[in-house]
Structure formats: structure tokens, C-alpha cells
Amino acid sequence: MAKINRTSPSLARLFPNPAMLDVMVLIMLHPDQEFYQREIVERTQNTVLQVQRALKRIQDAGFVQKNKSGNRAYYRARREPAFH
């Protein structure tokens, strides 16, 4: 995963929760890839609860879409703009 300067004041204002920044970076750097929750947990090295909360907030903000397949939910970057 890309190295992010978590101490950057501007990033801290945009993403006060470091887990949210980690999840957002992972998904946005791979816009054509779908991730399931456990995979995001492993790749970002955050807890399940941190990733769940981050995904909910990022999805509610319109940056990520959720697709269900069987018992799994997959997350990916939205292809259409989040702002209309």
C-alpha cells in the first residue's frame, strides 16, 4: 500500500480517523478492483470495527459503492462522481 503522511495537517482535517484514510487510499488507488471487508482489514492492518465504521462513512459520503454477492459484501470506488 502507498505510504501516507498521516501527520499532515490537511489530511488530519479531512480524515480525522486514520483507518478511514487507510481504507479510502486502498480503494481509490485500485478503482477497478473490488475488496471484501476481511481483505480490507488485512491490507490496511486496522481492526474489523475500524474498517466497518470507515466503510460506512465513506459509502455514506458517496465515494464507495457496495455490491453483495452471496454472504459477502464487496466494496469498490464509485465510477460516477460523488458530487452532482
PDB file of N, CA and C in Angstrom:
ATOM      1  N   MET A   1       0.836  -1.168   0.000  1.00  0.00           N
ATOM      2  CA  MET A   1       0.000   0.000   0.000  1.00  0.00           C
ATOM      3  C   MET A   1       0.889   1.242   0.000  1.00  0.00           C
ATOM      4  N   ALA A   2       0.406   2.317  -0.577  1.00  0.00           N
ATOM      5  CA  ALA A   2       1.171   3.555  -0.674  1.00  0.00           C
ATOM      6  C   ALA A   2       1.434   4.133   0.714  1.00  0.00           C
ATOM      7  N   LYS A   3       2.576   4.762   0.860  1.00  0.00           N
ATOM      8  CA  LYS A   3       2.914   5.419   2.119  1.00  0.00           C
ATOM      9  C   LYS A   3       2.187   6.751   2.188  1.00  0.00           C
ATOM     10  N   ILE A   4       1.540   6.992   3.300  1.00  0.00           N
ATOM     11  CA  ILE A   4       0.783   8.218   3.511  1.00  0.00           C
ATOM     12  C   ILE A   4       1.356   8.925   4.731  1.00  0.00           C
ATOM     13  N   ASN A   5       1.529  10.230   4.609  1.00  0.00           N
ATOM     14  CA  ASN A   5       1.990  11.025   5.740  1.00  0.00           C
ATOM     15  C   ASN A   5       0.784  11.334   6.625  1.00  0.00           C
ATOM     16  N   ARG A   6       0.567  10.498   7.618  1.00  0.00           N
ATOM     17  CA  ARG A   6      -0.598  10.653   8.495  1.00  0.00           C
ATOM     18  C   ARG A   6      -0.515  11.892   9.376  1.00  0.00           C
ATOM     19  N   THR A   7       0.650  12.497   9.487  1.00  0.00           N
ATOM     20  CA  THR A   7       0.786  13.677  10.327  1.00  0.00           C
ATOM     21  C   THR A   7       0.509  14.967   9.564  1.00  0.00           C
ATOM     22  N   SER A   8       0.197  14.851   8.295  1.00  0.00           N
ATOM     23  CA  SER A   8      -0.112  16.036   7.500  1.00  0.00           C
ATOM     24  C   SER A   8      -1.349  16.730   8.073  1.00  0.00           C
ATOM     25  N   PRO A   9      -1.248  18.021   8.398  1.00  0.00           N
ATOM     26  CA  PRO A   9      -2.391  18.734   8.974  1.00  0.00           C
ATOM     27  C   PRO A   9      -3.619  18.732   8.061  1.00  0.00           C
ATOM     28  N   SER A  10      -3.422  18.872   6.765  1.00  0.00           N
ATOM     29  CA  SER A  10      -4.581  18.894   5.866  1.00  0.00           C
ATOM     30  C   SER A  10      -5.258  17.532   5.802  1.00  0.00           C
ATOM     31  N   LEU A  11      -4.474  16.449   5.778  1.00  0.00           N
ATOM     32  CA  LEU A  11      -5.081  15.111   5.783  1.00  0.00           C
ATOM     33  C   LEU A  11      -5.786  14.846   7.105  1.00  0.00           C
ATOM     34  N   ALA A  12      -5.219  15.313   8.191  1.00  0.00           N
ATOM     35  CA  ALA A  12      -5.841  15.117   9.500  1.00  0.00           C
ATOM     36  C   ALA A  12      -7.186  15.830   9.585  1.00  0.00           C
ATOM     37  N   ARG A  13      -7.313  16.972   8.928  1.00  0.00           N
ATOM     38  CA  ARG A  13      -8.596  17.682   8.920  1.00  0.00           C
ATOM     39  C   ARG A  13      -9.620  16.955   8.064  1.00  0.00           C
ATOM     40  N   LEU A  14      -9.179  16.441   6.922  1.00  0.00           N
ATOM     41  CA  LEU A  14     -10.097  15.715   6.038  1.00  0.00           C
ATOM     42  C   LEU A  14     -10.459  14.341   6.590  1.00  0.00           C
ATOM     43  N   PHE A  15      -9.480  13.673   7.187  1.00  0.00           N
ATOM     44  CA  PHE A  15      -9.669  12.310   7.691  1.00  0.00           C
ATOM     45  C   PHE A  15      -9.207  12.239   9.142  1.00  0.00           C
ATOM     46  N   PRO A  16     -10.043  12.683  10.080  1.00  0.00           N
ATOM     47  CA  PRO A  16      -9.631  12.656  11.483  1.00  0.00           C
ATOM     48  C   PRO A  16      -9.428  11.233  12.002  1.00  0.00           C
ATOM     49  N   ASN A  17     -10.004  10.264  11.311  1.00  0.00           N
ATOM     50  CA  ASN A  17      -9.863   8.858  11.680  1.00  0.00           C
ATOM     51  C   ASN A  17      -8.836   8.215  10.744  1.00  0.00           C
ATOM     52  N   PRO A  18      -7.676   7.796  11.245  1.00  0.00           N
ATOM     53  CA  PRO A  18      -6.640   7.211  10.378  1.00  0.00           C
ATOM     54  C   PRO A  18      -7.110   5.978   9.608  1.00  0.00           C
ATOM     55  N   ALA A  19      -7.992   5.184  10.192  1.00  0.00           N
ATOM     56  CA  ALA A  19      -8.497   3.994   9.492  1.00  0.00           C
ATOM     57  C   ALA A  19      -9.278   4.400   8.252  1.00  0.00           C
ATOM     58  N   MET A  20     -10.021   5.491   8.341  1.00  0.00           N
ATOM     59  CA  MET A  20     -10.789   5.951   7.187  1.00  0.00           C
ATOM     60  C   MET A  20      -9.844   6.357   6.054  1.00  0.00           C
ATOM     61  N   LEU A  21      -8.757   6.998   6.389  1.00  0.00           N
ATOM     62  CA  LEU A  21      -7.763   7.368   5.385  1.00  0.00           C
ATOM     63  C   LEU A  21      -7.165   6.118   4.743  1.00  0.00           C
ATOM     64  N   ASP A  22      -6.824   5.132   5.556  1.00  0.00           N
ATOM     65  CA  ASP A  22      -6.253   3.889   5.029  1.00  0.00           C
ATOM     66  C   ASP A  22      -7.204   3.200   4.051  1.00  0.00           C
ATOM     67  N   VAL A  23      -8.466   3.093   4.436  1.00  0.00           N
ATOM     68  CA  VAL A  23      -9.464   2.421   3.592  1.00  0.00           C
ATOM     69  C   VAL A  23      -9.679   3.205   2.308  1.00  0.00           C
ATOM     70  N   MET A  24      -9.804   4.511   2.430  1.00  0.00           N
ATOM     71  CA  MET A  24     -10.027   5.362   1.259  1.00  0.00           C
ATOM     72  C   MET A  24      -8.857   5.246   0.280  1.00  0.00           C
ATOM     73  N   VAL A  25      -7.639   5.295   0.776  1.00  0.00           N
ATOM     74  CA  VAL A  25      -6.458   5.204  -0.088  1.00  0.00           C
ATOM     75  C   VAL A  25      -6.422   3.854  -0.794  1.00  0.00           C
ATOM     76  N   LEU A  26      -6.650   2.778  -0.057  1.00  0.00           N
ATOM     77  CA  LEU A  26      -6.633   1.448  -0.660  1.00  0.00           C
ATOM     78  C   LEU A  26      -7.642   1.348  -1.802  1.00  0.00           C
ATOM     79  N   ILE A  27      -8.855   1.764  -1.549  1.00  0.00           N
ATOM     80  CA  ILE A  27      -9.907   1.626  -2.560  1.00  0.00           C
ATOM     81  C   ILE A  27      -9.682   2.575  -3.733  1.00  0.00           C
ATOM     82  N   MET A  28      -9.293   3.800  -3.463  1.00  0.00           N
ATOM     83  CA  MET A  28      -9.129   4.775  -4.545  1.00  0.00           C
ATOM     84  C   MET A  28      -7.898   4.503  -5.404  1.00  0.00           C
ATOM     85  N   LEU A  29      -6.881   3.860  -4.851  1.00  0.00           N
ATOM     86  CA  LEU A  29      -5.702   3.523  -5.653  1.00  0.00           C
ATOM     87  C   LEU A  29      -5.939   2.314  -6.554  1.00  0.00           C
ATOM     88  N   HIS A  30      -7.042   1.618  -6.335  1.00  0.00           N
ATOM     89  CA  HIS A  30      -7.399   0.442  -7.132  1.00  0.00           C
ATOM     90  C   HIS A  30      -8.857   0.564  -7.576  1.00  0.00           C
ATOM     91  N   PRO A  31      -9.184   1.552  -8.407  1.00  0.00           N
ATOM     92  CA  PRO A  31     -10.591   1.830  -8.738  1.00  0.00           C
ATOM     93  C   PRO A  31     -11.303   0.713  -9.493  1.00  0.00           C
ATOM     94  N   ASP A  32     -10.574  -0.165 -10.142  1.00  0.00           N
ATOM     95  CA  ASP A  32     -11.211  -1.246 -10.897  1.00  0.00           C
ATOM     96  C   ASP A  32     -11.284  -2.548 -10.111  1.00  0.00           C
ATOM     97  N   GLN A  33     -10.896  -2.511  -8.861  1.00  0.00           N
ATOM     98  CA  GLN A  33     -10.861  -3.727  -8.049  1.00  0.00           C
ATOM     99  C   GLN A  33     -11.928  -3.667  -6.958  1.00  0.00           C
ATOM    100  N   GLU A  34     -12.534  -4.828  -6.658  1.00  0.00           N
ATOM    101  CA  GLU A  34     -13.468  -4.941  -5.546  1.00  0.00           C
ATOM    102  C   GLU A  34     -12.749  -5.586  -4.367  1.00  0.00           C
ATOM    103  N   PHE A  35     -13.098  -5.142  -3.173  1.00  0.00           N
ATOM    104  CA  PHE A  35     -12.500  -5.664  -1.947  1.00  0.00           C
ATOM    105  C   PHE A  35     -13.601  -6.117  -1.004  1.00  0.00           C
ATOM    106  N   TYR A  36     -13.405  -7.235  -0.339  1.00  0.00           N
ATOM    107  CA  TYR A  36     -14.337  -7.609   0.711  1.00  0.00           C
ATOM    108  C   TYR A  36     -13.746  -7.160   2.042  1.00  0.00           C
ATOM    109  N   GLN A  37     -14.591  -7.071   3.046  1.00  0.00           N
ATOM    110  CA  GLN A  37     -14.196  -6.448   4.305  1.00  0.00           C
ATOM    111  C   GLN A  37     -12.946  -7.061   4.927  1.00  0.00           C
ATOM    112  N   ARG A  38     -12.876  -8.365   5.013  1.00  0.00           N
ATOM    113  CA  ARG A  38     -11.718  -9.021   5.637  1.00  0.00           C
ATOM    114  C   ARG A  38     -10.431  -8.675   4.884  1.00  0.00           C
ATOM    115  N   GLU A  39     -10.522  -8.592   3.573  1.00  0.00           N
ATOM    116  CA  GLU A  39      -9.354  -8.232   2.763  1.00  0.00           C
ATOM    117  C   GLU A  39      -8.888  -6.812   3.097  1.00  0.00           C
ATOM    118  N   ILE A  40      -9.842  -5.908   3.269  1.00  0.00           N
ATOM    119  CA  ILE A  40      -9.503  -4.526   3.626  1.00  0.00           C
ATOM    120  C   ILE A  40      -8.847  -4.492   5.007  1.00  0.00           C
ATOM    121  N   VAL A  41      -9.384  -5.273   5.937  1.00  0.00           N
ATOM    122  CA  VAL A  41      -8.801  -5.358   7.284  1.00  0.00           C
ATOM    123  C   VAL A  41      -7.344  -5.809   7.197  1.00  0.00           C
ATOM    124  N   GLU A  42      -7.101  -6.861   6.440  1.00  0.00           N
ATOM    125  CA  GLU A  42      -5.741  -7.400   6.325  1.00  0.00           C
ATOM    126  C   GLU A  42      -4.793  -6.429   5.631  1.00  0.00           C
ATOM    127  N   ARG A  43      -5.276  -5.802   4.580  1.00  0.00           N
ATOM    128  CA  ARG A  43      -4.380  -4.935   3.799  1.00  0.00           C
ATOM    129  C   ARG A  43      -4.098  -3.607   4.480  1.00  0.00           C
ATOM    130  N   THR A  44      -5.048  -3.106   5.268  1.00  0.00           N
ATOM    131  CA  THR A  44      -4.835  -1.824   5.950  1.00  0.00           C
ATOM    132  C   THR A  44      -4.303  -2.001   7.365  1.00  0.00           C
ATOM    133  N   GLN A  45      -4.364  -3.222   7.881  1.00  0.00           N
ATOM    134  CA  GLN A  45      -3.925  -3.534   9.242  1.00  0.00           C
ATOM    135  C   GLN A  45      -4.695  -2.744  10.297  1.00  0.00           C
ATOM    136  N   ASN A  46      -5.987  -2.557  10.036  1.00  0.00           N
ATOM    137  CA  ASN A  46      -6.894  -1.944  11.001  1.00  0.00           C
ATOM    138  C   ASN A  46      -7.807  -3.038  11.544  1.00  0.00           C
ATOM    139  N   THR A  47      -8.526  -2.739  12.620  1.00  0.00           N
ATOM    140  CA  THR A  47      -9.438  -3.725  13.188  1.00  0.00           C
ATOM    141  C   THR A  47     -10.704  -3.825  12.337  1.00  0.00           C
ATOM    142  N   VAL A  48     -11.449  -4.903  12.550  1.00  0.00           N
ATOM    143  CA  VAL A  48     -12.710  -5.088  11.826  1.00  0.00           C
ATOM    144  C   VAL A  48     -13.643  -3.914  12.108  1.00  0.00           C
ATOM    145  N   LEU A  49     -13.762  -3.526  13.365  1.00  0.00           N
ATOM    146  CA  LEU A  49     -14.651  -2.425  13.727  1.00  0.00           C
ATOM    147  C   LEU A  49     -14.218  -1.114  13.070  1.00  0.00           C
ATOM    148  N   GLN A  50     -12.927  -0.835  13.055  1.00  0.00           N
ATOM    149  CA  GLN A  50     -12.437   0.390  12.410  1.00  0.00           C
ATOM    150  C   GLN A  50     -12.779   0.392  10.923  1.00  0.00           C
ATOM    151  N   VAL A  51     -12.591  -0.732  10.263  1.00  0.00           N
ATOM    152  CA  VAL A  51     -12.877  -0.824   8.830  1.00  0.00           C
ATOM    153  C   VAL A  51     -14.376  -0.718   8.580  1.00  0.00           C
ATOM    154  N   GLN A  52     -15.188  -1.358   9.405  1.00  0.00           N
ATOM    155  CA  GLN A  52     -16.642  -1.259   9.244  1.00  0.00           C
ATOM    156  C   GLN A  52     -17.099   0.191   9.327  1.00  0.00           C
ATOM    157  N   ARG A  53     -16.620   0.886  10.331  1.00  0.00           N
ATOM    158  CA  ARG A  53     -17.006   2.299  10.506  1.00  0.00           C
ATOM    159  C   ARG A  53     -16.511   3.156   9.341  1.00  0.00           C
ATOM    160  N   ALA A  54     -15.280   2.923   8.929  1.00  0.00           N
ATOM    161  CA  ALA A  54     -14.723   3.692   7.815  1.00  0.00           C
ATOM    162  C   ALA A  54     -15.511   3.439   6.536  1.00  0.00           C
ATOM    163  N   LEU A  55     -15.812   2.182   6.247  1.00  0.00           N
ATOM    164  CA  LEU A  55     -16.575   1.859   5.035  1.00  0.00           C
ATOM    165  C   LEU A  55     -17.947   2.509   5.064  1.00  0.00           C
ATOM    166  N   LYS A  56     -18.597   2.487   6.213  1.00  0.00           N
ATOM    167  CA  LYS A  56     -19.929   3.101   6.334  1.00  0.00           C
ATOM    168  C   LYS A  56     -19.854   4.589   6.035  1.00  0.00           C
ATOM    169  N   ARG A  57     -18.894   5.273   6.613  1.00  0.00           N
ATOM    170  CA  ARG A  57     -18.780   6.725   6.409  1.00  0.00           C
ATOM    171  C   ARG A  57     -18.409   7.066   4.966  1.00  0.00           C
ATOM    172  N   ILE A  58     -17.483   6.311   4.401  1.00  0.00           N
ATOM    173  CA  ILE A  58     -17.059   6.569   3.027  1.00  0.00           C
ATOM    174  C   ILE A  58     -18.183   6.245   2.049  1.00  0.00           C
ATOM    175  N   GLN A  59     -18.922   5.186   2.328  1.00  0.00           N
ATOM    176  CA  GLN A  59     -20.066   4.836   1.482  1.00  0.00           C
ATOM    177  C   GLN A  59     -21.156   5.903   1.598  1.00  0.00           C
ATOM    178  N   ASP A  60     -21.466   6.339   2.812  1.00  0.00           N
ATOM    179  CA  ASP A  60     -22.471   7.385   3.016  1.00  0.00           C
ATOM    180  C   ASP A  60     -22.076   8.687   2.326  1.00  0.00           C
ATOM    181  N   ALA A  61     -20.778   8.949   2.229  1.00  0.00           N
ATOM    182  CA  ALA A  61     -20.293  10.163   1.561  1.00  0.00           C
ATOM    183  C   ALA A  61     -20.331  10.036   0.044  1.00  0.00           C
ATOM    184  N   GLY A  62     -20.562   8.816  -0.460  1.00  0.00           N
ATOM    185  CA  GLY A  62     -20.709   8.623  -1.896  1.00  0.00           C
ATOM    186  C   GLY A  62     -19.444   8.270  -2.656  1.00  0.00           C
ATOM    187  N   PHE A  63     -18.381   7.936  -1.958  1.00  0.00           N
ATOM    188  CA  PHE A  63     -17.126   7.614  -2.637  1.00  0.00           C
ATOM    189  C   PHE A  63     -16.977   6.134  -2.966  1.00  0.00           C
ATOM    190  N   VAL A  64     -17.702   5.313  -2.246  1.00  0.00           N
ATOM    191  CA  VAL A  64     -17.581   3.864  -2.387  1.00  0.00           C
ATOM    192  C   VAL A  64     -18.960   3.267  -2.607  1.00  0.00           C
ATOM    193  N   GLN A  65     -19.015   2.258  -3.460  1.00  0.00           N
ATOM    194  CA  GLN A  65     -20.274   1.536  -3.629  1.00  0.00           C
ATOM    195  C   GLN A  65     -20.109   0.128  -3.089  1.00  0.00           C
ATOM    196  N   LYS A  66     -21.217  -0.417  -2.605  1.00  0.00           N
ATOM    197  CA  LYS A  66     -21.227  -1.749  -2.004  1.00  0.00           C
ATOM    198  C   LYS A  66     -22.040  -2.678  -2.891  1.00  0.00           C
ATOM    199  N   ASN A  67     -21.477  -3.822  -3.226  1.00  0.00           N
ATOM    200  CA  ASN A  67     -22.172  -4.837  -4.016  1.00  0.00           C
ATOM    201  C   ASN A  67     -22.191  -6.124  -3.210  1.00  0.00           C
ATOM    202  N   LYS A  68     -23.363  -6.744  -3.121  1.00  0.00           N
ATOM    203  CA  LYS A  68     -23.476  -8.009  -2.390  1.00  0.00           C
ATOM    204  C   LYS A  68     -23.440  -9.170  -3.357  1.00  0.00           C
ATOM    205  N   SER A  69     -22.742 -10.220  -2.951  1.00  0.00           N
ATOM    206  CA  SER A  69     -22.678 -11.462  -3.713  1.00  0.00           C
ATOM    207  C   SER A  69     -22.695 -12.602  -2.696  1.00  0.00           C
ATOM    208  N   GLY A  70     -23.836 -13.268  -2.591  1.00  0.00           N
ATOM    209  CA  GLY A  70     -23.971 -14.301  -1.573  1.00  0.00           C
ATOM    210  C   GLY A  70     -23.911 -13.679  -0.196  1.00  0.00           C
ATOM    211  N   ASN A  71     -23.064 -14.217   0.655  1.00  0.00           N
ATOM    212  CA  ASN A  71     -22.909 -13.687   2.016  1.00  0.00           C
ATOM    213  C   ASN A  71     -21.881 -12.570   2.112  1.00  0.00           C
ATOM    214  N   ARG A  72     -21.198 -12.297   1.040  1.00  0.00           N
ATOM    215  CA  ARG A  72     -20.130 -11.291   1.070  1.00  0.00           C
ATOM    216  C   ARG A  72     -20.594  -9.964   0.486  1.00  0.00           C
ATOM    217  N   ALA A  73     -20.052  -8.914   1.060  1.00  0.00           N
ATOM    218  CA  ALA A  73     -20.251  -7.574   0.520  1.00  0.00           C
ATOM    219  C   ALA A  73     -18.909  -7.118  -0.035  1.00  0.00           C
ATOM    220  N   TYR A  74     -18.939  -6.611  -1.238  1.00  0.00           N
ATOM    221  CA  TYR A  74     -17.722  -6.123  -1.892  1.00  0.00           C
ATOM    222  C   TYR A  74     -17.810  -4.609  -2.023  1.00  0.00           C
ATOM    223  N   TYR A  75     -16.683  -3.957  -1.856  1.00  0.00           N
ATOM    224  CA  TYR A  75     -16.615  -2.504  -1.923  1.00  0.00           C
ATOM    225  C   TYR A  75     -15.655  -2.107  -3.029  1.00  0.00           C
ATOM    226  N   ARG A  76     -16.023  -1.049  -3.726  1.00  0.00           N
ATOM    227  CA  ARG A  76     -15.169  -0.524  -4.792  1.00  0.00           C
ATOM    228  C   ARG A  76     -15.406   0.977  -4.907  1.00  0.00           C
ATOM    229  N   ALA A  77     -14.478   1.650  -5.569  1.00  0.00           N
ATOM    230  CA  ALA A  77     -14.633   3.084  -5.813  1.00  0.00           C
ATOM    231  C   ALA A  77     -15.817   3.293  -6.751  1.00  0.00           C
ATOM    232  N   ARG A  78     -16.595   4.311  -6.482  1.00  0.00           N
ATOM    233  CA  ARG A  78     -17.715   4.623  -7.374  1.00  0.00           C
ATOM    234  C   ARG A  78     -17.175   5.121  -8.696  1.00  0.00           C
ATOM    235  N   ARG A  79     -17.781   4.678  -9.758  1.00  0.00           N
ATOM    236  CA  ARG A  79     -17.340   5.105 -11.093  1.00  0.00           C
ATOM    237  C   ARG A  79     -17.892   6.477 -11.459  1.00  0.00           C
ATOM    238  N   GLU A  80     -19.075   6.785 -10.980  1.00  0.00           N
ATOM    239  CA  GLU A  80     -19.649   8.098 -11.257  1.00  0.00           C
ATOM    240  C   GLU A  80     -19.233   9.058 -10.138  1.00  0.00           C
ATOM    241  N   PRO A  81     -19.220  10.337 -10.427  1.00  0.00           N
ATOM    242  CA  PRO A  81     -18.775  11.310  -9.425  1.00  0.00           C
ATOM    243  C   PRO A  81     -19.655  11.280  -8.175  1.00  0.00           C
ATOM    244  N   ALA A  82     -19.045  11.491  -7.026  1.00  0.00           N
ATOM    245  CA  ALA A  82     -19.791  11.528  -5.766  1.00  0.00           C
ATOM    246  C   ALA A  82     -20.581  12.825  -5.637  1.00  0.00           C
ATOM    247  N   PHE A  83     -20.165  13.850  -6.351  1.00  0.00           N
ATOM    248  CA  PHE A  83     -20.826  15.152  -6.269  1.00  0.00           C
ATOM    249  C   PHE A  83     -21.537  15.445  -7.575  1.00  0.00           C
ATOM    250  N   HIS A  84     -22.782  15.849  -7.465  1.00  0.00           N
ATOM    251  CA  HIS A  84     -23.574  16.153  -8.672  1.00  0.00           C
ATOM    252  C   HIS A  84     -23.934  17.613  -8.714  1.00  0.00           C
TER     253      HIS A  84
END
